[in-house]
Amino acid sequence: MDARIVLLPGDGIGPEVIAEGRKTLEAIAGRFGHQFVFESHPIGGCAIDEFGTALPNSTVAACRTAQGILLGAVGGPKWDDPTAKTRPEAGLLGIRKALGLFANLRPIQVLPQLVAASPLKAEIVSGTDILFFRELTGGLYFGKSAREKDASGEVAYNTMIYSTHEVERIVRLAAQAARGRKKKVTSVDKANVLEVSRLWRQVVERVMKEEFPDVAYEHVLVDAMAMYLISKPTKFDVVVTENMFGDILTDEGSMLPGSLGLLPSASLGDPGPGLYEPIHGSAPDIAGKGIANPLATILAAAMLLRHSLNLETEAAAIEAAVNKVLSDGHRTADLMGTSAPKSTTEMGDLVVAALRAA
Ligand code: NAD
């Protein structure tokens, strides 16, 4: 396969972890006979410094025609001034919007080798393997909002809005993914209170019954889900929910494996390329020290192969290589427990070596 992959390294540890993601994709190309062409473009703080905008037009244009996009992270204290005209995060929101990325996927897996890193008891988290689908372009964050004067001072409001179409498309993606897993979808809403959740639930019922009779589904209220996620995380397979509930639940879920450095995510639109990134930020406290954990980015590269290039065997090969490296006892400083943590590049090299040896 020939594929053009755009790299958006960004700020802080972004460039360090993206270098390892690229190395891993190059190793995959070599092993499986693919041709991947890489192009790097600026986004975030480094783009503000160079172009005065967090998202140059040239970056958007390159992303639009790519087969897949691998992003590091944006932001840092240098660009934190609240009065600044533009901020690095504008690059992230801008590219999601420009590409119509409406579905955010976050796999949350607790690997057997790392159960001890979880803040929860081993008997609760062992075997956790959840794939979250968070709707990314609708709901409260994109509804009408305003501040108005009233007799008491001020009132402010935000509105949560979803259309049938917006619910259908994310539920379909989630149900399709469940078909390749344990065939179970949990839809999270607040239908006992919110009208918008009642529409959400009605659409989920119809889509699942009519189009996915082979996939089991259930509805769970968001407050209950917040409890189940830490009391019974192994109960779930694919979880689908709206934007704000997903924002909160995926951050809660990201704590299950114990380190941000392990978790990838994907944002998908239809049509167009997907955007793949680690869930962590630019980690300015460790930037430039060569100690960042590159595994989240390497696993994001595996998601790119699976979801944008349809290369399931290659994606699984990366995941197996990461598993092997961890099983062999190698750890970066964030996952410590051993006396000799690996550097960012050493960890990347170990994954590449495991890929070549397989
Ligand atoms: P962060 O994720 O950057 O860091 C939180 C903590 O986790 C830090 O102690 C950091 O050293 C550690 N950490 C993160 N990734 C790691 C890795 N790969 N290996 C080892 N340790 C790792 O979150 P923060 O400190 O709240 O934010 C820092 C900057 O990143 C801010 O400017 C924020 O706006 C930005 N941010 C960007 C994104 C993104 O680009 N998607 C996401 C979150 C935060």
PDB file of C-alpha atoms and ligand atoms in Angstrom, residues 9-13 17 43 71-80 87-89 92 96 106 251 259-263 265 277-287 291-297 332-335 344, ligand 1:
ATOM      1  CA  PRO A   9       4.511  16.938  16.256  1.00  0.00           C
ATOM      2  CA  GLY A  10       3.383  20.132  18.040  1.00  0.00           C
ATOM      3  CA  ASP A  11       4.981  21.265  21.297  1.00  0.00           C
ATOM      4  CA  GLY A  12       6.790  19.957  24.387  1.00  0.00           C
ATOM      5  CA  ILE A  13       7.250  16.192  24.237  1.00  0.00           C
ATOM      6  CA  VAL A  17       7.034  10.879  20.895  1.00  0.00           C
ATOM      7  CA  ILE A  43       0.401  23.128  14.854  1.00  0.00           C
ATOM      8  CA  LEU A  71      -0.456  14.322  16.229  1.00  0.00           C
ATOM      9  CA  GLY A  72       1.859  14.739  19.241  1.00  0.00           C
ATOM     10  CA  ALA A  73       0.527  17.407  21.622  1.00  0.00           C
ATOM     11  CA  VAL A  74       0.127  21.167  21.770  1.00  0.00           C
ATOM     12  CA  GLY A  75       0.555  23.813  24.437  1.00  0.00           C
ATOM     13  CA  GLY A  76       2.911  24.877  27.169  1.00  0.00           C
ATOM     14  CA  PRO A  77       3.631  27.703  29.628  1.00  0.00           C
ATOM     15  CA  LYS A  78       5.182  29.857  26.911  1.00  0.00           C
ATOM     16  CA  TRP A  79       1.755  30.337  25.312  1.00  0.00           C
ATOM     17  CA  ASP A  80      -0.358  30.346  28.498  1.00  0.00           C
ATOM     18  CA  ARG A  87      -3.700  29.906  21.984  1.00  0.00           C
ATOM     19  CA  PRO A  88      -2.215  26.539  20.963  1.00  0.00           C
ATOM     20  CA  GLU A  89      -5.481  24.660  21.713  1.00  0.00           C
ATOM     21  CA  LEU A  92      -6.471  21.332  17.936  1.00  0.00           C
ATOM     22  CA  ARG A  96     -11.021  18.759  14.346  1.00  0.00           C
ATOM     23  CA  ARG A 106     -10.429   5.915  23.215  1.00  0.00           C
ATOM     24  CA  ASP A 251     -10.791  11.046  31.629  1.00  0.00           C
ATOM     25  CA  SER A 259      -0.481   6.147  33.278  1.00  0.00           C
ATOM     26  CA  LEU A 260      -1.331   8.712  30.642  1.00  0.00           C
ATOM     27  CA  GLY A 261       1.725   7.596  28.698  1.00  0.00           C
ATOM     28  CA  LEU A 262      -0.005   4.431  27.510  1.00  0.00           C
ATOM     29  CA  LEU A 263      -3.297   5.648  26.068  1.00  0.00           C
ATOM     30  CA  SER A 265      -6.993   8.034  20.833  1.00  0.00           C
ATOM     31  CA  GLU A 277      -2.851  11.099  19.009  1.00  0.00           C
ATOM     32  CA  PRO A 278      -1.800  10.147  22.522  1.00  0.00           C
ATOM     33  CA  ILE A 279      -4.294  11.375  25.124  1.00  0.00           C
ATOM     34  CA  HIS A 280      -1.602  13.116  27.142  1.00  0.00           C
ATOM     35  CA  GLY A 281      -0.566  16.734  26.706  1.00  0.00           C
ATOM     36  CA  SER A 282       2.794  18.302  25.891  1.00  0.00           C
ATOM     37  CA  ALA A 283       4.199  17.538  29.386  1.00  0.00           C
ATOM     38  CA  PRO A 284       6.381  20.664  29.612  1.00  0.00           C
ATOM     39  CA  ASP A 285       7.815  19.402  32.918  1.00  0.00           C
ATOM     40  CA  ILE A 286       9.689  16.600  31.137  1.00  0.00           C
ATOM     41  CA  ALA A 287      10.056  18.045  27.605  1.00  0.00           C
ATOM     42  CA  ILE A 291      12.180  10.403  29.233  1.00  0.00           C
ATOM     43  CA  ALA A 292       8.630  10.680  27.828  1.00  0.00           C
ATOM     44  CA  ASN A 293       6.799   7.411  27.344  1.00  0.00           C
ATOM     45  CA  PRO A 294       6.277   7.002  23.567  1.00  0.00           C
ATOM     46  CA  LEU A 295       3.905   4.009  23.843  1.00  0.00           C
ATOM     47  CA  ALA A 296       0.670   6.023  23.669  1.00  0.00           C
ATOM     48  CA  THR A 297       1.826   7.562  20.379  1.00  0.00           C
ATOM     49  CA  THR A 332       9.877   4.277  30.994  1.00  0.00           C
ATOM     50  CA  ALA A 333      10.189   6.445  34.109  1.00  0.00           C
ATOM     51  CA  ASP A 334       6.405   7.063  34.395  1.00  0.00           C
ATOM     52  CA  LEU A 335       5.789   3.296  34.768  1.00  0.00           C
ATOM     53  CA  THR A 344      11.982   7.640  24.910  1.00  0.00           C
TER      54      THR A 344
HETATM   55  P1  NAD B   1       0.073  16.540  30.445  1.00  0.00           P
HETATM   56  O1  NAD B   1      -0.650  15.341  29.942  1.00  0.00           O
HETATM   57  O2  NAD B   1       0.959  17.223  29.488  1.00  0.00           O
HETATM   58  O3  NAD B   1       0.955  16.106  31.725  1.00  0.00           O
HETATM   59  C1  NAD B   1       0.387  15.612  32.937  1.00  0.00           C
HETATM   60  C2  NAD B   1       1.472  14.807  33.689  1.00  0.00           C
HETATM   61  O4  NAD B   1       1.692  13.558  33.017  1.00  0.00           O
HETATM   62  C3  NAD B   1       2.842  15.513  33.730  1.00  0.00           C
HETATM   63  O5  NAD B   1       3.464  15.234  34.969  1.00  0.00           O
HETATM   64  C4  NAD B   1       3.614  14.860  32.596  1.00  0.00           C
HETATM   65  O6  NAD B   1       5.014  14.852  32.801  1.00  0.00           O
HETATM   66  C5  NAD B   1       3.046  13.438  32.608  1.00  0.00           C
HETATM   67  N1  NAD B   1       3.055  12.860  31.248  1.00  0.00           N
HETATM   68  C6  NAD B   1       2.238  13.202  30.218  1.00  0.00           C
HETATM   69  N2  NAD B   1       2.560  12.493  29.139  1.00  0.00           N
HETATM   70  C7  NAD B   1       3.577  11.701  29.475  1.00  0.00           C
HETATM   71  C8  NAD B   1       4.353  10.736  28.766  1.00  0.00           C
HETATM   72  N3  NAD B   1       4.134  10.441  27.485  1.00  0.00           N
HETATM   73  N4  NAD B   1       5.347  10.110  29.436  1.00  0.00           N
HETATM   74  C9  NAD B   1       5.586  10.365  30.721  1.00  0.00           C
HETATM   75  N5  NAD B   1       4.900  11.247  31.454  1.00  0.00           N
HETATM   76  C10 NAD B   1       3.899  11.918  30.831  1.00  0.00           C
HETATM   77  O7  NAD B   1      -1.035  17.526  31.015  1.00  0.00           O
HETATM   78  P2  NAD B   1      -0.859  19.009  31.597  1.00  0.00           P
HETATM   79  O8  NAD B   1       0.408  19.105  32.386  1.00  0.00           O
HETATM   80  O9  NAD B   1      -2.142  19.304  32.237  1.00  0.00           O
HETATM   81  O10 NAD B   1      -0.744  19.955  30.322  1.00  0.00           O
HETATM   82  C11 NAD B   1       0.482  20.404  29.765  1.00  0.00           C
HETATM   83  C12 NAD B   1       0.201  21.150  28.488  1.00  0.00           C
HETATM   84  O11 NAD B   1      -0.365  20.242  27.526  1.00  0.00           O
HETATM   85  C13 NAD B   1      -0.816  22.279  28.651  1.00  0.00           C
HETATM   86  O12 NAD B   1      -0.406  23.364  27.869  1.00  0.00           O
HETATM   87  C14 NAD B   1      -2.103  21.689  28.138  1.00  0.00           C
HETATM   88  O13 NAD B   1      -2.977  22.675  27.625  1.00  0.00           O
HETATM   89  C15 NAD B   1      -1.588  20.790  27.030  1.00  0.00           C
HETATM   90  N6  NAD B   1      -2.476  19.662  26.687  1.00  0.00           N
HETATM   91  C16 NAD B   1      -2.517  19.330  25.380  1.00  0.00           C
HETATM   92  C17 NAD B   1      -3.262  18.240  24.988  1.00  0.00           C
HETATM   93  C18 NAD B   1      -3.263  17.860  23.528  1.00  0.00           C
HETATM   94  O14 NAD B   1      -2.456  18.364  22.786  1.00  0.00           O
HETATM   95  N7  NAD B   1      -4.123  16.963  23.099  1.00  0.00           N
HETATM   96  C19 NAD B   1      -3.964  17.471  25.929  1.00  0.00           C
HETATM   97  C20 NAD B   1      -3.865  17.825  27.276  1.00  0.00           C
HETATM   98  C21 NAD B   1      -3.107  18.928  27.652  1.00  0.00           C
END
